[in-house]
Amino acid sequence: MKFLQTLLIFSLFSNSVSEAQNPKTQDAKNKKIKVAPPKKDPALAKYYINRKTSPRAKTTTPVETTLPLQLKKGTRIALIGNLLLDAERRYGHLETLLHQHHPNHQLTIRNLAWPADEIDLMPRPDNFGDLDQHLTYFKADVIIAAYGYNESFAGEEGLPAFKKRLDKFLTHLKSQAYNGNSAPRIILLSPHLAPDGYFHSPEKELAFIASQKKLIIRYASVMKSEALKHQVAYVNLIQNAPKKATALPQTITIDGHALNLDGHAEFANSTFKALFQKDPTAINEELRSLVIDKATQFFYRYRPLNTFYYTGARNKSYGYLDFLPAMRNFDLMVGNRDKAIHTTASTGKTTKPDDSNLPKMDDVLLSRGANKFLSVTDELKAFKVDPRFEVNCFASEEDFPEMACPIQMRWDNRGRLWVSTSVTYPHVYPGQKPCDKIIILEDTDQDGKADKCTTWAADLHIPLSFVLDGNGGVYCSEEPHLTHLTDRDGDGKMDHRQILFTGFGCEDSHHALHDFTWTPGGDLLFRESIFHNSQIETAYGPIRAKNSSWFLYHPSNKKLTAFGAYPNTNPWGVTFDPWGNHVASHPVFASTFHATNLTYPAQHPRANGMQAYSGVCGQDFVSHDFWPKEMQGGFVKARYKPTNKIEFHTWTEEDDHFSEKFQFDLIFSTNLSFIPVDLNFGPRGACYVCDWYNPVKGHAQYSLRDPRRDRKAGRIWRIIPKGAKLTEAPEINGASMTELLDLLKSPHYRTRYRAKLELRARSKGSQSLTSPDNLLAALNSWTPKQSNPLHLLEALWLYQALDSPNLELLENLIKCDDHLVAASAFGPLRFVDAPPAFTSKLLAFGASHPSQHVRREASLCASYIGEKDALEAITPVLEQPADTHLAYAIRSSFNSEKLKVHWLPDTQEKLAALAKPSIETKTKLTREQKQFDRQKNLATVKIGTIPERLLFTKDKFTVKAGQPVKLVFANPDATDHNLLILAKDTPIQEIGEKANLMAADPKAARKHYIPNDKRILHATKMLKVGQSETLRFKAPSSPGTYPFLCTFPGHWTIMKGEMIVE
């Protein structure tokens, strides 16, 4: 569940033929190309909007804004604020009305809004231009601003601060000459109020929503008074509520807050009427289409993907030529659409945009080689397969062109394999449209090879991950959106896309929303990775995350929960073990990281001392009995670095977690263009591997526009034990309710997963408890007949998914003899609307339980409840021993935003007493080492790694000739690293390329990827996260430059430095 893109900036390439044919084939990716770099046109620099260097407006005398608003010809209008105006770029009603009623004014309108923005809290990508700089670049004359909604979640106590914040904001905004001559006129929009009746939530949540609406009115009142004081215009959207407010709220909102198409049209009408004090005319839909097209092109310019490579820290090598020609052309395209809008508005005749003035995009830097392309047959030959297994190609681009660039796979309840593909990745450039797909593969004759391919959805935007909803639809990642795709007319093709939430980070297009899966309890789980700044506006308040987080989405009440935000890399891969433990890659035992988040923007601690890897793309547990006995209970894992292979790991219980241990490779590819990005067991027990086959991979080593990026290939491989007779796939699609419930007793995780998906889909059927189609009635009848704790745990999860908690079953399982089942039962307790006394009793029981697994889950559960009683109930956990995982869970939970406000006087002291993981690898010094360290002229050098950046903390250090040197190298990064010091003036490339060749050797890791070369003077071992090693040596006697580097294959191209000997 994963993605080629997970590979970060790793630089490995495949050999062009199998190892058996040519074991010394040079890896082309890391060979420098000796070609002249393209020139950087200095005229492009003006298109670079960034916080460090872009100009700001001068101050000027404010002007009064009155209504009705009078607009001059050529007026430039900027929309700023939160989701209310951010949605305008997708719907276009308000801008269309402005053009229709000013057909000859040639208005220019730009949307700078951002979901969940507040007046002084606007998280942006690294070095991204701020609001002032963008308003200056645009030369805004009029500003329409929507604020107040997200601020209102600060509560009653936040009102005085909000008044001061708004005063400061308006004082600044109204005094800036953004257009270069005069101050802007400003219109402040109040929040809107969604009608009551949408939510189907526990009573506690309904009470919260009701109280929040009262707060919104209070905050709007402050906005009105401040607008009057500052002489800016104010539009009261609460007073001017949409006409449909008395109708069912589903008709105007998506989730009880965000306006849908009809709701936004009503908002635009009422806003227009307030601005100009006259009724709007009917919308010209062809004009609106042009407005949306223009807004879309501007969105690609204003909020592009991969901003970490545009304005951020990774823009050094390719950023100038990757982005600035595109920004120039996007500006031209937006201008061309302005002209088409003006002509259409003035003449009444639709005019198409003319983009014939776009210059050719400047050439990009091609600094590295690209690997040769292998056919499916030749790639299969390059696999070194464990002799107990056989591999065949299930589907490829040679069979189905639609298979180009596959990312994720999901099996449906009819035995069909759904696959998301992306040829748009990694970026959308001028003149391009997202054209990605979800296809369905079928093996109709059950011969292990797909023979039918159907396109279910088209024109998607980099669908990094997706899940089936059980009703024929799909939840999908389309950065920056979480979308719900449906087939309303039942013709087998998607025909409706609904954006559920927007505002997720896009700083790196392969770090965006991924790892979509359903939890055992029926929530949609997904995550994002490092570099990202996400802020999502919801009916329950803004959700913000910085540098990665996990999320849970509960479909019935549309609630989004953020949790587990900690400094990680870009890990992919998610599944659950039989007890419902969350299994990932970074960290491996992800259940430990389930505490809700700290107060934004703080994060939980790093995963020091715990298994956590960034080089894998997924795993799935072995349970079918035709697989070898020694594999039962373990899992198969896809790895993409430093070597590309499919592994088997055991899964072993420890005192406070489960751990994995590598056993053997099923597939070891000597062709490093094999990029396993997803792995699933199919309905009959075969293992399927999704292969993003591409000769160019990664962001940092290559231009995003590198023309050698393949957009045609993609394979899915099928692995089975030799001679195996596959099991018959269980009938799910046509099974009865009782038959589906019995499938919850299956030993196969994927069978249980798909059965629950079908059951949850059917739960929307008959509501009569006497009907055979009523799931709750069937579950109530089925559950008492079960005695196996694991089967009862499945029932508990299904009750959770149905929003019908079974408190008796919950308590019985928490108090059962099986400590792993007891631990897992705390998961549903996180979301139960139960009496506080009941919840506290169970938390206190868990906090004093002899099992660290139970204590861990009780501690985490309290962070979701977030009440003072919950903190007091779990406080006894601080009095008992805690190993690394339990200690981490306790700290994370106690420091979560909801619990920290309830700390007791001694809480901090007790938390500090928990064992603290250290990055240092503790070793006892030898006598010789102690003597070395006592030398008076000793030079001590400390070098670390910058997590996720593939950089040393130092790129240069200086020592004297002959001086004793103590070099301490520590690795806090999730990726393994070493440090080698080379002889004077040794070309780093020569050593690096030797290390790259070692990637094709399964035994190379034991040698720490250190080549056999006499020019290597000193070297550490390959260090894992949290490890350190000290090198002690005498500096060379000859002054000069001595390179150092990391030889993890591919890292040397970036991860390098110099020791200067004087």
Coordinates of N, CA and C in Angstrom, one line a residue, residues 694-866:
N694 N 10.1 1.5 -13.9 CA 10.4 2.8 -14.5 C 11.9 2.9 -14.4
P695 N 12.6 3.4 -15.5 CA 14.0 3.6 -15.5 C 14.5 4.8 -14.8
V696 N 13.5 5.7 -14.4 CA 13.9 6.9 -13.7 C 12.9 7.0 -12.5
K697 N 13.5 7.2 -11.3 CA 12.7 7.2 -10.1 C 13.3 8.2 -9.1
G698 N 12.5 8.8 -8.3 CA 12.9 9.8 -7.3 C 12.8 11.2 -7.8
H699 N 12.8 12.1 -6.8 CA 12.7 13.5 -7.1 C 14.1 14.3 -7.2
A700 N 14.9 14.0 -6.2 CA 16.1 14.9 -6.0 C 17.2 14.6 -7.0
Q701 N 17.3 13.4 -7.5 CA 18.3 13.1 -8.5 C 18.0 13.6 -9.9
Y702 N 16.7 13.7 -10.2 CA 16.3 13.9 -11.6 C 15.3 15.2 -11.6
S703 N 15.3 15.8 -12.7 CA 14.3 16.8 -13.0 C 12.9 16.2 -12.9
L704 N 12.0 16.9 -12.4 CA 10.6 16.4 -12.4 C 10.1 16.3 -13.9
R705 N 10.7 17.1 -14.8 CA 10.3 17.1 -16.2 C 11.2 16.2 -17.0
D706 N 12.0 15.4 -16.4 CA 13.0 14.6 -17.2 C 12.2 13.8 -18.2
P707 N 12.5 14.0 -19.5 CA 11.7 13.3 -20.5 C 11.9 11.8 -20.5
R708 N 12.9 11.3 -19.8 CA 13.1 9.8 -19.8 C 12.2 9.1 -18.8
R709 N 11.4 9.9 -18.0 CA 10.5 9.2 -17.1 C 9.5 8.4 -17.9
D710 N 9.4 7.1 -17.6 CA 8.5 6.2 -18.4 C 7.1 6.4 -18.0
R711 N 6.2 6.5 -18.9 CA 4.8 6.6 -18.7 C 3.9 5.6 -19.4
K712 N 4.6 4.5 -19.7 CA 3.9 3.4 -20.4 C 3.9 2.1 -19.7
A713 N 4.9 1.8 -18.9 CA 5.1 0.5 -18.3 C 4.4 0.3 -17.0
G714 N 4.1 -0.9 -16.6 CA 3.6 -1.3 -15.3 C 3.2 -2.8 -15.3
R715 N 3.6 -3.5 -14.2 CA 3.4 -4.9 -14.2 C 2.8 -5.3 -12.8
I716 N 2.1 -6.4 -12.8 CA 1.7 -7.0 -11.6 C 2.1 -8.5 -11.6
W717 N 2.9 -8.9 -10.6 CA 3.4 -10.2 -10.5 C 2.7 -11.0 -9.5
R718 N 2.6 -12.3 -9.8 CA 1.8 -13.3 -8.9 C 2.8 -14.3 -8.4
I719 N 2.8 -14.5 -7.1 CA 3.7 -15.5 -6.5 C 2.9 -16.6 -5.8
I720 N 3.2 -17.8 -6.0 CA 2.6 -19.0 -5.3 C 3.6 -20.0 -5.0
P721 N 3.4 -20.8 -4.0 CA 4.3 -22.0 -3.8 C 4.2 -22.9 -4.9
K722 N 5.3 -23.5 -5.3 CA 5.3 -24.5 -6.4 C 4.4 -25.7 -6.1
G723 N 3.5 -26.0 -7.1 CA 2.6 -27.1 -7.0 C 1.4 -26.9 -6.1
A724 N 1.3 -25.7 -5.6 CA 0.2 -25.4 -4.7 C -1.2 -25.4 -5.4
K725 N -2.2 -26.0 -4.6 CA -3.5 -25.9 -5.0 C -4.2 -24.8 -4.3
L726 N -4.6 -23.8 -5.0 CA -5.2 -22.6 -4.4 C -6.5 -22.9 -3.8
T727 N -6.9 -22.2 -2.7 CA -8.2 -22.3 -2.1 C -9.3 -21.7 -3.0
E728 N -10.5 -22.1 -2.8 CA -11.6 -21.5 -3.5 C -11.9 -20.1 -2.8
A729 N -12.1 -19.1 -3.6 CA -12.5 -17.8 -3.0 C -13.8 -17.9 -2.3
P730 N -14.0 -17.4 -1.1 CA -15.3 -17.4 -0.5 C -16.3 -16.5 -1.2
E731 N -17.5 -16.9 -1.2 CA -18.6 -16.1 -1.8 C -18.9 -15.0 -0.8
I732 N -18.7 -13.8 -1.2 CA -19.0 -12.6 -0.4 C -20.1 -11.8 -1.0
N733 N -20.0 -11.5 -2.3 CA -21.0 -10.6 -2.9 C -22.4 -11.1 -2.8
G734 N -22.6 -12.4 -2.9 CA -24.0 -12.9 -2.9 C -24.3 -13.7 -1.6
A735 N -23.5 -13.6 -0.6 CA -23.7 -14.4 0.7 C -24.8 -13.7 1.5
S736 N -25.4 -14.6 2.3 CA -26.4 -14.1 3.2 C -25.7 -13.4 4.4
M737 N -26.5 -12.7 5.2 CA -26.0 -12.0 6.4 C -25.3 -12.9 7.3
T738 N -25.9 -14.1 7.6 CA -25.3 -15.0 8.5 C -24.0 -15.6 7.9
E739 N -24.0 -15.9 6.6 CA -22.8 -16.4 6.0 C -21.7 -15.4 6.1
L740 N -22.0 -14.1 5.9 CA -21.0 -13.1 6.0 C -20.4 -13.0 7.4
L741 N -21.3 -13.1 8.4 CA -20.8 -13.0 9.8 C -19.9 -14.2 10.1
D742 N -20.2 -15.4 9.6 CA -19.4 -16.6 9.8 C -18.0 -16.4 9.2
L743 N -17.9 -15.6 8.1 CA -16.6 -15.3 7.5 C -15.7 -14.5 8.4
L744 N -16.3 -13.9 9.5 CA -15.4 -13.2 10.4 C -14.6 -14.2 11.3
K745 N -14.9 -15.5 11.1 CA -14.1 -16.5 11.8 C -13.0 -17.1 10.9
S746 N -12.9 -16.6 9.7 CA -11.9 -17.1 8.8 C -10.5 -16.8 9.3
P747 N -9.6 -17.7 9.1 CA -8.2 -17.4 9.5 C -7.5 -16.4 8.6
H748 N -8.1 -16.0 7.5 CA -7.5 -15.1 6.5 C -7.9 -13.7 6.7
Y749 N -7.0 -12.8 7.0 CA -7.2 -11.4 7.3 C -8.0 -10.8 6.1
R750 N -7.6 -11.0 4.9 CA -8.2 -10.4 3.7 C -9.6 -10.8 3.6
T751 N -10.0 -12.1 3.9 CA -11.3 -12.5 3.9 C -12.2 -11.8 4.9
R752 N -11.7 -11.7 6.1 CA -12.4 -11.0 7.1 C -12.6 -9.5 6.7
Y753 N -11.6 -8.9 6.2 CA -11.6 -7.5 5.7 C -12.7 -7.3 4.7
R754 N -12.8 -8.2 3.7 CA -13.8 -8.0 2.7 C -15.2 -8.3 3.2
A755 N -15.3 -9.3 4.1 CA -16.6 -9.6 4.6 C -17.1 -8.4 5.4
K756 N -16.3 -7.8 6.2 CA -16.7 -6.6 7.0 C -17.1 -5.4 6.1
L757 N -16.4 -5.3 5.0 CA -16.7 -4.2 4.0 C -18.1 -4.5 3.4
E758 N -18.4 -5.7 3.1 CA -19.7 -6.0 2.6 C -20.8 -5.8 3.7
L759 N -20.5 -6.2 4.9 CA -21.5 -6.1 6.0 C -21.8 -4.6 6.2
R760 N -20.7 -3.8 6.3 CA -20.9 -2.4 6.5 C -21.8 -1.7 5.4
A761 N -21.5 -2.2 4.2 CA -22.3 -1.7 3.1 C -23.8 -2.0 3.2
R762 N -24.0 -3.3 3.6 CA -25.4 -3.7 3.8 C -26.1 -3.1 5.0
S763 N -25.3 -2.5 5.9 CA -25.9 -2.0 7.1 C -26.9 -0.8 6.8
K764 N -26.8 -0.3 5.6 CA -27.6 0.9 5.2 C -28.9 0.4 4.7
G765 N -29.2 -0.9 4.8 CA -30.4 -1.5 4.3 C -31.6 -1.3 5.3
S766 N -32.3 -2.4 5.4 CA -33.5 -2.4 6.3 C -33.1 -2.0 7.7
Q767 N -33.9 -1.1 8.3 CA -33.7 -0.7 9.7 C -34.6 -1.5 10.7
S768 N -35.4 -2.3 10.2 CA -36.3 -3.1 11.1 C -35.5 -4.2 11.7
L769 N -35.5 -4.3 13.1 CA -34.8 -5.3 13.8 C -35.3 -6.7 13.5
T770 N -36.5 -6.8 12.9 CA -37.1 -8.2 12.6 C -36.8 -8.6 11.2
S771 N -36.2 -7.7 10.4 CA -35.9 -8.1 9.1 C -34.6 -8.9 9.0
P772 N -34.6 -9.9 8.1 CA -33.4 -10.7 7.9 C -32.2 -9.9 7.3
D773 N -32.6 -8.7 6.7 CA -31.6 -7.8 6.1 C -31.0 -6.8 7.1
N774 N -31.4 -6.9 8.3 CA -30.9 -5.9 9.3 C -29.7 -6.5 10.0
L775 N -28.6 -5.8 9.7 CA -27.3 -6.3 10.2 C -27.2 -6.3 11.7
L776 N -27.7 -5.3 12.4 CA -27.6 -5.2 13.8 C -28.3 -6.4 14.5
A777 N -29.5 -6.7 13.9 CA -30.3 -7.8 14.5 C -29.5 -9.1 14.3
A778 N -28.9 -9.3 13.1 CA -28.2 -10.5 12.8 C -27.0 -10.6 13.7
L779 N -26.3 -9.5 13.9 CA -25.1 -9.5 14.8 C -25.5 -9.7 16.3
N780 N -26.6 -9.2 16.7 CA -27.1 -9.5 18.1 C -27.4 -11.0 18.3
S781 N -27.8 -11.6 17.2 CA -28.1 -13.0 17.3 C -26.8 -13.9 17.2
W782 N -25.9 -13.5 16.4 CA -24.7 -14.2 16.1 C -23.7 -14.2 17.2
T783 N -23.6 -13.0 17.9 CA -22.5 -12.8 18.8 C -22.6 -13.8 20.0
P784 N -23.7 -14.0 20.7 CA -23.8 -14.8 21.8 C -23.4 -16.3 21.6
K785 N -23.4 -16.7 20.3 CA -23.1 -18.1 19.9 C -21.6 -18.3 19.8
Q786 N -20.8 -17.2 19.9 CA -19.3 -17.3 19.7 C -18.6 -17.4 21.1
S787 N -17.6 -18.2 21.1 CA -16.8 -18.4 22.4 C -15.3 -18.0 22.2
N788 N -14.8 -18.1 20.9 CA -13.5 -17.7 20.7 C -13.3 -16.2 20.8
P789 N -12.3 -15.8 21.7 CA -12.2 -14.3 21.9 C -11.9 -13.5 20.7
L790 N -11.2 -14.1 19.7 CA -10.9 -13.4 18.5 C -12.2 -13.2 17.6
H791 N -13.1 -14.2 17.7 CA -14.3 -14.0 17.0 C -15.2 -12.9 17.6
L792 N -15.2 -12.9 19.0 CA -15.9 -11.9 19.7 C -15.3 -10.5 19.5
L793 N -14.0 -10.5 19.3 CA -13.3 -9.2 19.0 C -13.8 -8.7 17.6
E794 N -14.0 -9.6 16.7 CA -14.5 -9.2 15.4 C -15.9 -8.6 15.5
A795 N -16.7 -9.2 16.3 CA -18.1 -8.7 16.6 C -18.0 -7.3 17.2
L796 N -17.1 -7.1 18.2 CA -17.0 -5.8 18.8 C -16.6 -4.7 17.8
W797 N -15.7 -5.1 16.9 CA -15.3 -4.1 15.9 C -16.5 -3.8 14.9
L798 N -17.3 -4.8 14.7 CA -18.5 -4.5 13.8 C -19.5 -3.6 14.5
Y799 N -19.7 -3.9 15.8 CA -20.6 -3.0 16.6 C -20.0 -1.5 16.5
Q800 N -18.7 -1.4 16.6 CA -18.1 -0.1 16.5 C -18.4 0.6 15.2
A801 N -18.3 -0.2 14.1 CA -18.5 0.3 12.8 C -19.9 0.8 12.5
L802 N -20.8 0.1 13.2 CA -22.3 0.4 13.1 C -22.7 1.5 14.0
D803 N -21.8 2.1 14.8 CA -22.1 3.1 15.8 C -23.2 2.6 16.8
S804 N -23.1 1.3 17.1 CA -24.0 0.7 18.0 C -23.2 0.0 19.1
P805 N -22.5 0.7 20.0 CA -21.6 0.0 20.9 C -22.3 -1.0 21.8
N806 N -21.6 -2.2 22.0 CA -22.1 -3.2 22.9 C -21.2 -3.2 24.1
L807 N -21.7 -2.4 25.1 CA -20.9 -2.1 26.3 C -20.6 -3.4 27.1
E808 N -21.5 -4.3 27.1 CA -21.3 -5.6 27.9 C -20.2 -6.4 27.2
L809 N -20.3 -6.5 25.9 CA -19.2 -7.2 25.2 C -17.9 -6.5 25.4
L810 N -17.9 -5.2 25.3 CA -16.7 -4.4 25.4 C -16.0 -4.7 26.8
E811 N -16.7 -4.6 27.8 CA -16.2 -4.8 29.2 C -15.7 -6.3 29.3
N812 N -16.5 -7.2 28.8 CA -16.1 -8.6 28.9 C -14.7 -8.9 28.2
L813 N -14.5 -8.3 27.1 CA -13.3 -8.5 26.3 C -12.1 -7.8 27.0
I814 N -12.3 -6.6 27.5 CA -11.2 -5.9 28.2 C -10.8 -6.7 29.4
K815 N -11.7 -7.5 30.0 CA -11.4 -8.2 31.2 C -11.2 -9.7 31.0
C816 N -11.0 -10.1 29.7 CA -10.8 -11.5 29.4 C -9.4 -11.9 29.7
D817 N -9.2 -13.2 29.7 CA -7.9 -13.8 30.0 C -6.8 -13.6 28.9
D818 N -7.2 -13.4 27.7 CA -6.3 -13.2 26.6 C -5.9 -11.8 26.6
H819 N -4.6 -11.5 27.0 CA -4.2 -10.1 27.1 C -4.1 -9.4 25.8
L820 N -3.9 -10.1 24.7 CA -3.8 -9.4 23.4 C -5.2 -9.0 23.0
V821 N -6.2 -9.8 23.2 CA -7.6 -9.4 23.0 C -8.0 -8.3 23.9
A822 N -7.7 -8.4 25.1 CA -8.0 -7.3 26.1 C -7.4 -6.0 25.6
A823 N -6.2 -6.0 25.2 CA -5.5 -4.8 24.7 C -6.3 -4.2 23.5
S824 N -6.6 -5.0 22.6 CA -7.3 -4.6 21.4 C -8.7 -4.0 21.6
A825 N -9.3 -4.5 22.7 CA -10.7 -4.0 23.0 C -10.7 -2.6 23.4
F826 N -9.6 -2.0 23.8 CA -9.5 -0.6 24.1 C -9.7 0.3 22.9
G827 N -9.4 -0.3 21.7 CA -9.6 0.4 20.5 C -11.0 1.0 20.3
P828 N -12.0 0.1 20.4 CA -13.4 0.7 20.3 C -13.8 1.6 21.4
L829 N -13.2 1.4 22.6 CA -13.5 2.3 23.7 C -13.1 3.7 23.4
R830 N -12.2 4.0 22.5 CA -11.8 5.3 22.2 C -13.0 6.1 21.7
F831 N -13.9 5.5 21.0 CA -15.0 6.2 20.3 C -16.4 6.0 20.9
V832 N -16.4 5.3 22.0 CA -17.7 5.0 22.6 C -18.3 6.2 23.4
D833 N -19.5 6.5 23.2 CA -20.2 7.6 23.9 C -20.8 6.9 25.1
A834 N -20.0 6.6 26.2 CA -20.5 5.8 27.3 C -20.4 6.7 28.6
P835 N -21.1 6.3 29.6 CA -21.1 7.1 30.9 C -19.6 7.2 31.3
P836 N -19.2 8.4 31.8 CA -17.8 8.6 32.2 C -17.3 7.6 33.2
A837 N -18.2 7.2 34.1 CA -17.8 6.3 35.2 C -17.5 4.9 34.6
F838 N -18.2 4.5 33.5 CA -17.9 3.2 32.9 C -16.6 3.3 32.2
T839 N -16.3 4.4 31.5 CA -15.1 4.5 30.8 C -13.9 4.6 31.7
S840 N -14.0 5.3 32.8 CA -12.9 5.5 33.8 C -12.6 4.2 34.4
K841 N -13.7 3.4 34.7 CA -13.5 2.1 35.4 C -12.6 1.2 34.5
L842 N -12.9 1.1 33.2 CA -12.1 0.3 32.3 C -10.7 0.8 32.1
L843 N -10.6 2.1 32.0 CA -9.2 2.7 31.9 C -8.4 2.4 33.1
A844 N -8.9 2.5 34.3 CA -8.2 2.2 35.5 C -7.8 0.7 35.5
F845 N -8.7 -0.2 35.1 CA -8.4 -1.6 35.0 C -7.2 -1.8 34.1
G846 N -7.2 -1.2 32.9 CA -6.1 -1.3 31.9 C -4.8 -0.8 32.4
A847 N -4.9 0.4 33.1 CA -3.7 1.0 33.6 C -2.9 0.2 34.6
S848 N -3.6 -0.7 35.3 CA -3.0 -1.5 36.4 C -2.8 -3.0 35.9
H849 N -3.1 -3.3 34.7 CA -3.0 -4.6 34.1 C -1.6 -5.1 34.1
P850 N -1.3 -6.4 34.4 CA 0.0 -6.9 34.4 C 0.7 -6.9 33.0
S851 N -0.1 -6.9 31.9 CA 0.4 -6.9 30.6 C 0.7 -5.5 30.1
Q852 N 1.9 -5.3 29.6 CA 2.3 -4.0 29.0 C 1.5 -3.7 27.8
H853 N 1.1 -4.8 27.0 CA 0.2 -4.5 25.9 C -1.1 -3.9 26.3
V854 N -1.7 -4.3 27.4 CA -3.0 -3.8 27.8 C -2.7 -2.3 28.4
R855 N -1.7 -2.2 29.1 CA -1.4 -0.8 29.6 C -1.1 0.2 28.5
R856 N -0.5 -0.3 27.5 CA -0.2 0.6 26.3 C -1.5 1.0 25.7
E857 N -2.4 0.1 25.4 CA -3.7 0.5 24.8 C -4.6 1.3 25.6
A858 N -4.6 1.1 26.9 CA -5.4 1.9 27.9 C -4.8 3.3 27.9
S859 N -3.5 3.5 27.9 CA -2.9 4.8 27.9 C -3.3 5.5 26.6
L860 N -3.2 4.9 25.5 CA -3.5 5.5 24.2 C -5.0 5.9 24.1
C861 N -5.8 5.0 24.6 CA -7.3 5.3 24.6 C -7.6 6.6 25.3
A862 N -7.0 6.9 26.4 CA -7.3 8.1 27.2 C -7.1 9.3 26.4
S863 N -6.1 9.3 25.4 CA -5.9 10.6 24.6 C -7.1 10.9 23.7
Y864 N -7.9 9.9 23.4 CA -9.1 10.1 22.5 C -10.2 10.6 23.4
I865 N -10.3 10.1 24.6 CA -11.4 10.6 25.5 C -11.1 12.0 26.0
G866 N -9.9 12.2 26.4 CA -9.4 13.6 26.7 C -10.0 14.3 27.8

